Amino acid sequence: MLPSNATITEKLSILEQEARQLEPNEAERAKIRDRVIDYTEAFLNGVEEADVFQILPDKGAEILQHPIAEEGTSTEELLALFERAVDQPGLNPASAGHLGYIPGGGIYPAALGDYLAAVTNRYAGIFFASPGAIRIENQLLRWISDLIGYGTTAAGNLTSGGSIANLIAIVTARDAKGVTSDKVKTSVIYMSEQAHHSVQKALHYAGLTECPLRMVSLDAHFRMDAAALEAQMKADRKAGLTPFMIIASAGTTDTGAMDPLDAIADVSERYNTWFHVDAAYGGFFVLVDELKESFKGVERSDSLVIDPHKGLFLPYGLGAVVIRDGDRLKQSNSYEASYMQDTLQDIDELSPAELGPELSKHFRGLRLWFPIKLFGVKPFRAALEEKLWLCRYFYQEVKAMPQFEVGPEPDLSVAIFRYVPQSGNADEFNQKLVEAIKADGRVFLSSTNIKGTFWIRIAVLAFRTHKHRIDLCLEVLKEKVGELEA
Ligand SMILES: *Cc1c(COP(=O)(O)O)cnc(C)c1O
């Protein structure tokens, strides 16, 4: 039996007093906020000089000395801990010297878009709840579809990144092509060894690991060989199998290679397969006029993944998937829940919740809409073109340096190169070279292994990277090679 309402009222007054701590007043808000803003201002004012990599022995372990507790901590203490344990050890992806993994950098207004979204906390899952938020997200997706050339039937979903976007596309392809469990073992998937590993993970989650998987051979530029693709499909069909899906890359992560999309689209049409393009890294280079030609055929693909947190320099947390036939996306994600019945009236736009796996979701469109409306598209286009030319400049400089060898001319903003030492094992030398550069901290490069050979990889896509940083990178390379050869 419940206690009397007088007792409940007494209890509530105590609880309310405690719970109200979750709602700081205006003066208290200003105190917390100003400290955080001071911190981020100091970060931004120092970002040009800050190391891109810091090797610290305790690797942020101080966090563990401060367990989650009943009592709170001051803002000052928290920010000091954040600086020591989070901001210092490891990779600083906001740095202009981040030339390793596909960077982005994190343009500032995107953070403010997140702030607006979080403070107002509009629910961006369903049109009924926040028609304006849904219109923003769909407007962004339509803009992306238009860049690709998909036309008006397309639909899409904003995701946390390219990996989830690939998963949504692959599940849609599976359903659209009717690959039920009885058909898995005869439905063939085609990709290349250079496909991103998130594709393999997505195939796993989608229950497609038992599909026969063909790694189509690559040309000298590490691009998928369309003739080899067709030959393989022909052989598979002859053997009684069904070509199901092609997964091509518009900008591979490893070498930045653009697969021949138009030729692959021809093959896909001839064999009636689902044509998926993973453009997580390279997609926004379609904004650069001179690259339009290498994207030719992308408009004939069935689905595409593109990452604003790479090509539009946003902080981590925004990918996108677009499906040319939007109905397919809806069919793969439709659901019914009786408690949602009130949300089905007066709908002008499809809702994110019916176009992807998430229900309660971050209003992540705002972190893109805010900066792209604030700045316009033009500076993004210029920054992408700049990164393309920076990579070409670096490639030519490093090629001209004694004892260096380079991979193929870059299609986009990734290039591979290595040093061939006077004597000794070249792979070991280059591994030491990458380590020495990391320890130095002025620039950060990563490495890759292609057909058993160790290559150093430069990926130019941080919005803060400009020519002087590339020159610095060349200087650091010369300096570290000198030290290692000595
Ligand atoms: C980065 C990347 C992915 C994965 O995207 P995340 O946003 O990191 O999840 C997929 N494919 C390619 C080609 C990529 O470069």
Short mmCIF file of C-alpha atoms and ligand atoms in Angstrom, two decimals:
data_model
loop_
_atom_site.label_atom_id
_atom_site.label_comp_id
_atom_site.label_asym_id
_atom_site.label_seq_id
_atom_site.Cartn_x
_atom_site.Cartn_y
_atom_site.Cartn_z
CA MET A 1 0.00 0.00 0.00
CA LEU A 2 1.22 3.50 -0.82
CA PRO A 3 1.99 5.89 2.05
CA SER A 4 -0.28 8.92 2.55
CA ASN A 5 0.07 11.88 0.23
CA ALA A 6 1.25 14.00 3.14
CA THR A 7 4.22 11.66 3.59
CA ILE A 8 4.82 11.62 -0.16
CA THR A 9 4.78 15.41 -0.26
CA GLU A 10 7.39 15.59 2.47
CA LYS A 11 9.59 13.09 0.64
CA LEU A 12 9.19 14.95 -2.63
CA SER A 13 10.32 18.21 -1.15
CA ILE A 14 13.61 16.63 -0.03
CA LEU A 15 14.12 14.90 -3.38
CA GLU A 16 13.32 18.03 -5.33
CA GLN A 17 15.96 19.97 -3.47
CA GLU A 18 18.60 17.36 -4.36
CA ALA A 19 17.43 16.93 -7.94
CA ARG A 20 17.42 20.65 -8.62
CA GLN A 21 21.21 20.56 -8.65
CA LEU A 22 20.82 19.25 -12.21
CA GLU A 23 19.52 22.69 -13.22
CA PRO A 24 22.18 25.33 -12.51
CA ASN A 25 20.82 28.88 -12.49
CA GLU A 26 21.96 31.61 -14.84
CA ALA A 27 24.93 32.67 -12.71
CA GLU A 28 26.02 29.06 -12.11
CA ARG A 29 25.66 28.28 -15.82
CA ALA A 30 27.88 31.24 -16.68
CA LYS A 31 30.53 29.98 -14.27
CA ILE A 32 30.72 26.51 -15.76
CA ARG A 33 30.36 27.70 -19.33
CA ASP A 34 32.99 30.44 -19.08
CA ARG A 35 35.56 27.98 -17.74
CA VAL A 36 34.86 25.60 -20.62
CA ILE A 37 35.01 28.41 -23.17
CA ASP A 38 38.29 29.67 -21.64
CA TYR A 39 39.66 26.16 -22.03
CA THR A 40 38.60 25.78 -25.65
CA GLU A 41 39.85 29.28 -26.53
CA ALA A 42 43.27 28.43 -25.08
CA PHE A 43 43.20 25.17 -27.03
CA LEU A 44 42.38 26.91 -30.29
CA ASN A 45 44.90 29.71 -29.76
CA GLY A 46 47.60 27.12 -29.13
CA VAL A 47 46.65 24.54 -31.73
CA GLU A 48 49.17 25.74 -34.35
CA GLU A 49 52.10 25.11 -32.00
CA ALA A 50 50.76 22.05 -30.19
CA ASP A 51 52.30 18.65 -30.89
CA VAL A 52 50.23 16.37 -33.09
CA PHE A 53 51.32 13.33 -31.09
CA GLN A 54 52.40 13.07 -27.46
CA ILE A 55 53.85 9.90 -26.03
CA LEU A 56 53.20 9.99 -22.27
CA PRO A 57 54.05 6.99 -20.07
CA ASP A 58 50.80 6.89 -18.06
CA LYS A 59 48.58 7.18 -21.19
CA GLY A 60 45.78 9.01 -19.40
CA ALA A 61 45.58 6.48 -16.56
CA GLU A 62 45.03 9.31 -14.09
CA ILE A 63 41.34 9.12 -15.11
CA LEU A 64 41.11 5.86 -13.14
CA GLN A 65 42.24 7.59 -9.94
CA HIS A 66 39.03 9.59 -10.11
CA PRO A 67 36.18 7.06 -10.05
CA ILE A 68 32.56 7.97 -10.65
CA ALA A 69 31.34 9.07 -7.21
CA GLU A 70 28.27 10.22 -5.29
CA GLU A 71 29.64 13.71 -4.82
CA GLY A 72 30.47 16.15 -7.59
CA THR A 73 33.76 17.78 -8.62
CA SER A 74 34.56 21.39 -9.50
CA THR A 75 34.73 22.55 -13.12
CA GLU A 76 38.35 23.63 -12.60
CA GLU A 77 39.41 20.21 -11.35
CA LEU A 78 37.61 18.46 -14.18
CA LEU A 79 39.16 20.63 -16.86
CA ALA A 80 42.63 20.22 -15.36
CA LEU A 81 42.17 16.45 -15.37
CA PHE A 82 40.82 16.57 -18.92
CA GLU A 83 43.88 18.50 -20.05
CA ARG A 84 46.37 16.11 -18.47
CA ALA A 85 44.68 12.79 -19.13
CA VAL A 86 42.75 13.39 -22.36
CA ASP A 87 44.09 16.37 -24.22
CA GLN A 88 47.75 15.45 -23.94
CA PRO A 89 48.43 11.74 -24.54
CA GLY A 90 48.05 10.29 -28.03
CA LEU A 91 46.99 11.83 -31.32
CA ASN A 92 45.72 15.39 -31.62
CA PRO A 93 43.39 15.19 -34.64
CA ALA A 94 42.68 18.93 -34.52
CA SER A 95 46.31 19.64 -35.46
CA ALA A 96 47.39 20.84 -38.91
CA GLY A 97 50.11 18.21 -38.62
CA HIS A 98 47.63 15.33 -38.61
CA LEU A 99 48.64 13.79 -41.92
CA GLY A 100 48.15 10.19 -40.86
CA TYR A 101 44.72 8.63 -40.74
CA ILE A 102 42.03 10.42 -42.74
CA PRO A 103 41.81 13.60 -40.67
CA GLY A 104 39.18 16.32 -40.65
CA GLY A 105 40.12 18.68 -37.89
CA GLY A 106 36.81 19.83 -36.45
CA ILE A 107 35.64 23.22 -37.68
CA TYR A 108 34.53 25.38 -34.79
CA PRO A 109 30.90 26.23 -35.73
CA ALA A 110 30.15 22.50 -35.86
CA ALA A 111 30.81 22.42 -32.10
CA LEU A 112 28.41 25.31 -31.67
CA GLY A 113 25.82 23.45 -33.75
CA ASP A 114 26.20 20.51 -31.35
CA TYR A 115 25.83 22.92 -28.45
CA LEU A 116 22.62 24.37 -29.86
CA ALA A 117 21.26 20.90 -30.53
CA ALA A 118 22.11 19.67 -27.05
CA VAL A 119 20.80 22.67 -25.13
CA THR A 120 17.49 22.82 -26.98
CA ASN A 121 17.39 19.02 -27.30
CA ARG A 122 14.86 18.90 -30.13
CA TYR A 123 14.00 15.32 -31.01
CA ALA A 124 15.24 14.70 -34.54
CA GLY A 125 13.83 11.20 -35.00
CA ILE A 126 10.29 11.91 -36.12
CA PHE A 127 8.70 14.71 -38.16
CA PHE A 128 5.79 15.05 -35.74
CA ALA A 129 8.13 15.95 -32.86
CA SER A 130 10.40 18.41 -34.63
CA PRO A 131 9.38 19.13 -38.20
CA GLY A 132 12.08 21.79 -38.49
CA ALA A 133 14.87 19.45 -37.37
CA ILE A 134 13.73 16.78 -39.82
CA ARG A 135 13.56 19.36 -42.62
CA ILE A 136 17.17 20.36 -41.84
CA GLU A 137 18.42 16.77 -41.90
CA ASN A 138 16.53 15.94 -45.08
CA GLN A 139 17.67 19.15 -46.74
CA LEU A 140 21.29 18.12 -46.07
CA LEU A 141 20.65 14.63 -47.40
CA ARG A 142 18.99 16.05 -50.53
CA TRP A 143 21.99 18.34 -51.02
CA ILE A 144 24.28 15.29 -50.82
CA SER A 145 22.01 13.34 -53.20
CA ASP A 146 22.12 16.24 -55.64
CA LEU A 147 25.92 16.34 -55.48
CA ILE A 148 25.91 12.64 -56.38
CA GLY A 149 23.26 13.10 -59.08
CA TYR A 150 20.74 10.67 -57.56
CA GLY A 151 17.57 12.56 -58.44
CA THR A 152 14.37 13.10 -56.48
CA THR A 153 13.57 9.50 -55.47
CA ALA A 154 16.60 9.21 -53.20
CA ALA A 155 16.49 9.06 -49.42
CA GLY A 156 19.17 8.87 -46.80
CA ASN A 157 20.14 8.89 -43.17
CA LEU A 158 22.67 10.85 -41.15
CA THR A 159 24.73 8.45 -39.07
CA SER A 160 27.52 8.60 -36.53
CA GLY A 161 30.01 7.77 -39.27
CA GLY A 162 30.83 5.82 -42.39
CA SER A 163 30.88 2.42 -40.69
CA ILE A 164 27.21 2.58 -39.67
CA ALA A 165 26.37 4.17 -43.02
CA ASN A 166 27.97 1.19 -44.80
CA LEU A 167 25.94 -1.15 -42.60
CA ILE A 168 22.67 0.57 -43.51
CA ALA A 169 23.51 0.48 -47.23
CA ILE A 170 24.45 -3.20 -47.13
CA VAL A 171 21.30 -4.22 -45.24
CA THR A 172 19.25 -2.25 -47.78
CA ALA A 173 21.04 -4.01 -50.64
CA ARG A 174 20.42 -7.40 -49.04
CA ASP A 175 16.68 -6.74 -48.69
CA ALA A 176 16.32 -5.08 -52.10
CA LYS A 177 17.95 -8.04 -53.82
CA GLY A 178 15.97 -10.55 -51.77
CA VAL A 179 19.04 -12.27 -50.33
CA THR A 180 17.26 -14.35 -47.72
CA SER A 181 19.13 -17.02 -45.78
CA ASP A 182 18.49 -19.70 -48.43
CA LYS A 183 20.16 -17.50 -51.06
CA VAL A 184 23.19 -16.33 -49.08
CA LYS A 185 25.53 -19.10 -50.26
CA THR A 186 24.88 -18.43 -53.93
CA SER A 187 24.78 -14.61 -53.88
CA VAL A 188 28.20 -13.27 -54.79
CA ILE A 189 29.73 -10.03 -53.48
CA TYR A 190 32.51 -8.23 -55.35
CA MET A 191 34.97 -5.78 -53.87
CA SER A 192 38.72 -5.20 -53.87
CA GLU A 193 41.39 -5.79 -51.29
CA GLN A 194 41.44 -2.03 -50.83
CA ALA A 195 37.81 -1.90 -49.60
CA HIS A 196 37.58 -0.45 -46.10
CA HIS A 197 37.40 -3.00 -43.27
CA SER A 198 34.10 -1.48 -42.07
CA VAL A 199 32.56 -3.11 -45.15
CA GLN A 200 33.63 -6.55 -43.93
CA LYS A 201 32.23 -5.76 -40.48
CA ALA A 202 28.94 -4.62 -42.03
CA LEU A 203 28.68 -7.85 -44.04
CA HIS A 204 29.15 -9.71 -40.78
CA TYR A 205 26.41 -7.79 -38.94
CA ALA A 206 24.11 -8.18 -41.95
CA GLY A 207 24.50 -11.98 -41.89
CA LEU A 208 26.25 -12.04 -45.25
CA THR A 209 29.62 -13.55 -44.34
CA GLU A 210 28.67 -16.79 -46.08
CA CYS A 211 28.15 -15.04 -49.41
CA PRO A 212 30.93 -15.98 -51.81
CA LEU A 213 33.30 -12.99 -51.71
CA ARG A 214 35.44 -12.08 -54.71
CA MET A 215 38.41 -9.78 -54.33
CA VAL A 216 38.63 -8.26 -57.78
CA SER A 217 42.15 -7.55 -58.96
CA LEU A 218 43.58 -4.04 -58.97
CA ASP A 219 45.40 -2.08 -61.64
CA ALA A 220 48.77 -0.38 -61.11
CA HIS A 221 46.98 2.55 -59.41
CA PHE A 222 45.26 0.23 -56.90
CA ARG A 223 41.93 0.84 -58.65
CA MET A 224 39.46 -1.99 -59.21
CA ASP A 225 39.90 -3.58 -62.64
CA ALA A 226 36.43 -3.42 -64.25
CA ALA A 227 37.30 -5.98 -66.94
CA ALA A 228 38.43 -8.46 -64.28
CA LEU A 229 35.19 -7.76 -62.40
CA GLU A 230 33.09 -8.61 -65.42
CA ALA A 231 35.11 -11.73 -66.20
CA GLN A 232 34.62 -12.94 -62.64
CA MET A 233 30.87 -12.30 -62.79
CA LYS A 234 30.59 -14.17 -66.04
CA ALA A 235 32.40 -17.16 -64.55
CA ASP A 236 30.23 -17.04 -61.42
CA ARG A 237 27.03 -16.95 -63.42
CA LYS A 238 28.24 -19.89 -65.49
CA ALA A 239 28.84 -21.79 -62.26
CA GLY A 240 25.22 -21.25 -61.23
CA LEU A 241 25.85 -18.42 -58.79
CA THR A 242 24.09 -15.03 -58.71
CA PRO A 243 26.13 -11.81 -58.80
CA PHE A 244 24.54 -9.82 -55.98
CA MET A 245 26.49 -6.71 -55.03
CA ILE A 246 29.54 -4.69 -56.06
CA ILE A 247 31.28 -2.57 -53.44
CA ALA A 248 33.51 0.06 -55.01
CA SER A 249 35.45 2.91 -53.40
CA ALA A 250 35.48 6.56 -54.36
CA GLY A 251 38.77 7.20 -52.61
CA THR A 252 40.27 4.19 -50.85
CA THR A 253 41.53 4.87 -47.35
CA ASP A 254 44.91 3.28 -47.97
CA THR A 255 45.99 5.00 -51.17
CA GLY A 256 43.17 7.38 -52.08
CA ALA A 257 42.41 5.47 -55.29
CA MET A 258 39.21 6.18 -57.22
CA ASP A 259 37.72 3.00 -58.62
CA PRO A 260 36.46 3.40 -62.22
CA LEU A 261 32.84 4.08 -61.27
CA ASP A 262 31.43 4.52 -64.78
CA ALA A 263 32.89 1.24 -66.06
CA ILE A 264 31.74 -0.55 -62.89
CA ALA A 265 28.23 0.91 -63.33
CA ASP A 266 28.16 -0.58 -66.85
CA VAL A 267 29.05 -4.01 -65.48
CA SER A 268 26.53 -3.67 -62.65
CA GLU A 269 23.75 -2.87 -65.11
CA ARG A 270 24.65 -5.78 -67.35
CA TYR A 271 24.53 -8.20 -64.40
CA ASN A 272 21.69 -6.54 -62.50
CA THR A 273 23.64 -6.23 -59.26
CA TRP A 274 23.43 -3.70 -56.43
CA PHE A 275 26.19 -1.15 -56.90
CA HIS A 276 27.42 0.37 -53.62
CA VAL A 277 30.01 3.14 -53.51
CA ASP A 278 31.98 3.72 -50.33
CA ALA A 279 32.89 7.39 -50.64
CA ALA A 280 33.37 7.93 -46.89
CA TYR A 281 36.76 9.53 -47.46
CA GLY A 282 36.60 10.79 -51.04
CA GLY A 283 32.96 11.73 -51.61
CA PHE A 284 33.10 15.47 -51.02
CA PHE A 285 35.91 15.86 -53.55
CA VAL A 286 33.00 15.82 -56.03
CA LEU A 287 32.75 19.54 -55.12
CA VAL A 288 36.06 20.14 -56.91
CA ASP A 289 35.34 20.85 -60.60
CA GLU A 290 38.43 19.16 -61.98
CA LEU A 291 37.50 15.89 -60.22
CA LYS A 292 33.93 15.69 -61.57
CA GLU A 293 35.17 13.46 -64.40
CA SER A 294 36.55 10.82 -62.02
CA PHE A 295 33.16 10.68 -60.26
CA LYS A 296 31.37 9.99 -63.55
CA GLY A 297 29.08 7.00 -63.11
CA VAL A 298 28.51 7.57 -59.38
CA GLU A 299 24.97 8.75 -60.23
CA ARG A 300 24.25 5.23 -61.52
CA SER A 301 25.18 3.56 -58.24
CA ASP A 302 22.44 2.29 -55.92
CA SER A 303 23.85 3.49 -52.62
CA LEU A 304 26.63 5.70 -51.39
CA VAL A 305 28.37 6.43 -48.09
CA ILE A 306 29.98 9.81 -47.45
CA ASP A 307 31.54 11.25 -44.28
CA PRO A 308 31.14 14.94 -43.43
CA HIS A 309 33.53 14.31 -40.52
CA LYS A 310 36.19 13.66 -43.12
CA GLY A 311 35.56 15.66 -46.30
CA LEU A 312 33.72 18.57 -44.69
CA PHE A 313 36.16 18.81 -41.75
CA LEU A 314 33.55 18.28 -39.05
CA PRO A 315 34.49 16.88 -35.65
CA TYR A 316 33.98 13.11 -35.36
CA GLY A 317 30.39 11.99 -35.38
CA LEU A 318 28.80 12.56 -38.77
CA GLY A 319 28.49 10.17 -41.67
CA ALA A 320 25.75 9.79 -44.25
CA VAL A 321 24.20 7.13 -46.42
CA VAL A 322 22.07 7.86 -49.48
CA ILE A 323 20.07 5.29 -51.43
CA ARG A 324 19.06 6.13 -55.00
CA ASP A 325 15.70 4.38 -54.68
CA GLY A 326 14.64 5.79 -51.32
CA ASP A 327 11.72 3.35 -50.98
CA ARG A 328 14.27 0.56 -50.53
CA LEU A 329 15.72 2.31 -47.51
CA LYS A 330 12.27 2.77 -46.03
CA GLN A 331 11.35 -0.89 -46.59
CA SER A 332 14.47 -2.04 -44.74
CA ASN A 333 13.83 0.16 -41.71
CA SER A 334 10.07 0.39 -41.27
CA TYR A 335 8.68 -0.52 -37.90
CA GLU A 336 5.48 -0.30 -35.92
CA ALA A 337 5.04 0.46 -32.23
CA SER A 338 1.64 1.15 -30.78
CA TYR A 339 2.94 3.79 -28.39
CA MET A 340 4.09 5.78 -31.42
CA GLN A 341 0.62 5.99 -32.97
CA ASP A 342 0.21 9.73 -32.31
CA THR A 343 3.24 10.50 -34.44
CA LEU A 344 1.73 9.39 -37.72
CA GLN A 345 -0.35 12.46 -38.52
CA ASP A 346 0.38 15.44 -40.72
CA ILE A 347 3.63 14.26 -42.22
CA ASP A 348 5.38 16.29 -44.94
CA GLU A 349 8.73 14.53 -44.80
CA LEU A 350 10.13 11.06 -44.20
CA SER A 351 11.58 10.74 -40.70
CA PRO A 352 15.10 9.53 -39.81
CA ALA A 353 13.60 6.91 -37.48
CA GLU A 354 11.99 5.13 -40.45
CA LEU A 355 15.19 5.33 -42.54
CA GLY A 356 17.74 3.87 -40.17
CA PRO A 357 18.16 1.76 -37.04
CA GLU A 358 18.08 4.60 -34.48
CA LEU A 359 15.04 5.90 -32.62
CA SER A 360 16.14 8.38 -29.95
CA LYS A 361 18.93 10.14 -31.70
CA HIS A 362 21.23 13.12 -31.55
CA PHE A 363 20.10 16.01 -33.78
CA ARG A 364 23.37 15.59 -35.62
CA GLY A 365 22.29 17.44 -38.74
CA LEU A 366 22.73 20.74 -36.91
CA ARG A 367 26.51 20.30 -36.61
CA LEU A 368 26.68 20.33 -40.43
CA TRP A 369 23.83 22.73 -41.20
CA PHE A 370 25.14 25.45 -38.89
CA PRO A 371 28.65 25.73 -40.42
CA ILE A 372 27.61 25.15 -44.02
CA LYS A 373 24.91 27.82 -43.81
CA LEU A 374 27.21 30.15 -41.89
CA PHE A 375 30.17 29.89 -44.29
CA GLY A 376 28.46 28.81 -47.52
CA VAL A 377 29.82 25.93 -49.63
CA LYS A 378 32.57 27.98 -51.31
CA PRO A 379 35.28 27.81 -48.60
CA PHE A 380 34.71 24.05 -48.24
CA ARG A 381 35.24 23.62 -51.97
CA ALA A 382 38.41 25.74 -51.80
CA ALA A 383 39.75 23.79 -48.82
CA LEU A 384 39.19 20.47 -50.61
CA GLU A 385 40.92 21.72 -53.74
CA GLU A 386 43.77 23.03 -51.57
CA LYS A 387 44.22 19.59 -49.95
CA LEU A 388 44.30 17.97 -53.38
CA TRP A 389 47.08 20.32 -54.54
CA LEU A 390 48.97 20.01 -51.26
CA CYS A 391 49.11 16.27 -51.75
CA ARG A 392 50.29 16.66 -55.36
CA TYR A 393 52.93 19.17 -54.24
CA PHE A 394 54.16 16.81 -51.51
CA TYR A 395 54.22 13.88 -53.94
CA GLN A 396 56.41 15.74 -56.42
CA GLU A 397 58.75 17.05 -53.73
CA VAL A 398 59.23 13.67 -52.08
CA LYS A 399 59.69 11.98 -55.44
CA ALA A 400 62.56 14.36 -56.17
CA MET A 401 64.28 13.65 -52.84
CA PRO A 402 67.27 11.26 -53.07
CA GLN A 403 66.59 7.62 -52.13
CA PHE A 404 62.82 8.13 -51.81
CA GLU A 405 60.39 6.19 -53.94
CA VAL A 406 56.70 6.92 -54.39
CA GLY A 407 53.55 4.98 -55.17
CA PRO A 408 51.19 5.96 -58.00
CA GLU A 409 50.32 9.59 -58.62
CA PRO A 410 47.54 10.42 -56.13
CA ASP A 411 43.93 10.40 -57.38
CA LEU A 412 42.84 12.47 -54.36
CA SER A 413 44.75 13.61 -51.24
CA VAL A 414 46.44 10.39 -50.09
CA ALA A 415 49.88 9.31 -51.30
CA ILE A 416 52.31 6.56 -50.35
CA PHE A 417 56.09 6.73 -50.34
CA ARG A 418 59.12 5.10 -48.73
CA TYR A 419 62.80 5.63 -48.21
CA VAL A 420 65.24 3.16 -49.70
CA PRO A 421 68.24 3.13 -47.32
CA GLN A 422 71.85 2.77 -48.49
CA SER A 423 71.93 -0.63 -46.84
CA GLY A 424 69.79 -2.82 -44.63
CA ASN A 425 66.12 -3.69 -44.63
CA ALA A 426 63.95 -0.96 -46.17
CA ASP A 427 60.76 -2.02 -44.37
CA GLU A 428 62.49 -1.84 -40.98
CA PHE A 429 64.03 1.51 -41.84
CA ASN A 430 60.67 3.02 -42.80
CA GLN A 431 59.05 1.65 -39.67
CA LYS A 432 61.73 3.40 -37.59
CA LEU A 433 61.23 6.53 -39.66
CA VAL A 434 57.48 6.60 -38.87
CA GLU A 435 58.24 6.10 -35.16
CA ALA A 436 60.83 8.90 -35.17
CA ILE A 437 58.35 11.28 -36.82
CA LYS A 438 55.68 10.39 -34.27
CA ALA A 439 58.07 11.00 -31.36
CA ASP A 440 59.09 14.34 -32.89
CA GLY A 441 55.46 15.48 -32.82
CA ARG A 442 55.45 18.22 -35.47
CA VAL A 443 53.67 16.08 -38.05
CA PHE A 444 52.01 12.67 -37.88
CA LEU A 445 52.21 10.14 -40.70
CA SER A 446 50.86 6.60 -40.73
CA SER A 447 52.01 3.51 -42.56
CA THR A 448 50.45 0.71 -44.54
CA ASN A 449 51.40 -2.63 -45.95
CA ILE A 450 50.65 -3.22 -49.60
CA LYS A 451 51.37 -6.68 -50.99
CA GLY A 452 53.98 -7.25 -48.30
CA THR A 453 55.75 -3.90 -48.69
CA PHE A 454 55.86 -1.28 -45.93
CA TRP A 455 54.84 2.16 -47.19
CA ILE A 456 54.51 5.48 -45.39
CA ARG A 457 51.20 7.16 -46.01
CA ILE A 458 50.32 10.83 -46.11
CA ALA A 459 46.63 11.78 -45.96
CA VAL A 460 46.00 15.49 -46.36
CA LEU A 461 42.51 16.37 -45.19
CA ALA A 462 42.78 18.43 -42.02
CA PHE A 463 41.29 21.85 -42.72
CA ARG A 464 44.15 23.47 -40.78
CA THR A 465 46.84 21.95 -43.03
CA HIS A 466 48.30 24.50 -45.42
CA LYS A 467 51.47 24.66 -47.49
CA HIS A 468 53.87 25.62 -44.69
CA ARG A 469 52.92 22.45 -42.77
CA ILE A 470 53.62 20.30 -45.84
CA ASP A 471 57.02 22.01 -46.16
CA LEU A 472 57.60 21.30 -42.48
CA CYS A 473 56.69 17.65 -43.11
CA LEU A 474 59.30 17.46 -45.88
CA GLU A 475 61.88 19.04 -43.54
CA VAL A 476 61.07 16.59 -40.75
CA LEU A 477 61.42 13.69 -43.19
CA LYS A 478 64.87 14.85 -44.31
CA GLU A 479 65.96 15.48 -40.74
CA LYS A 480 64.81 12.06 -39.44
CA VAL A 481 66.27 10.19 -42.42
CA GLY A 482 69.58 11.98 -41.73
CA GLU A 483 69.49 10.93 -38.08
CA LEU A 484 68.61 7.32 -38.89
CA GLU A 485 71.23 7.00 -41.62
CA ALA A 486 73.92 8.45 -39.32
C1 LIG B 1 36.79 6.19 -42.79
C2 LIG B 1 36.22 5.25 -43.76
C3 LIG B 1 35.18 4.39 -43.44
C4 LIG B 1 34.64 4.28 -42.03
O1 LIG B 1 34.01 5.46 -41.67
P1 LIG B 1 33.94 5.91 -40.13
O2 LIG B 1 33.34 7.26 -40.27
O3 LIG B 1 35.34 5.92 -39.64
O4 LIG B 1 33.08 4.96 -39.42
C5 LIG B 1 34.64 3.61 -44.42
N1 LIG B 1 35.12 3.64 -45.67
C6 LIG B 1 36.15 4.44 -46.04
C7 LIG B 1 36.63 4.43 -47.43
C8 LIG B 1 36.74 5.27 -45.09
O5 LIG B 1 37.76 6.06 -45.44
#
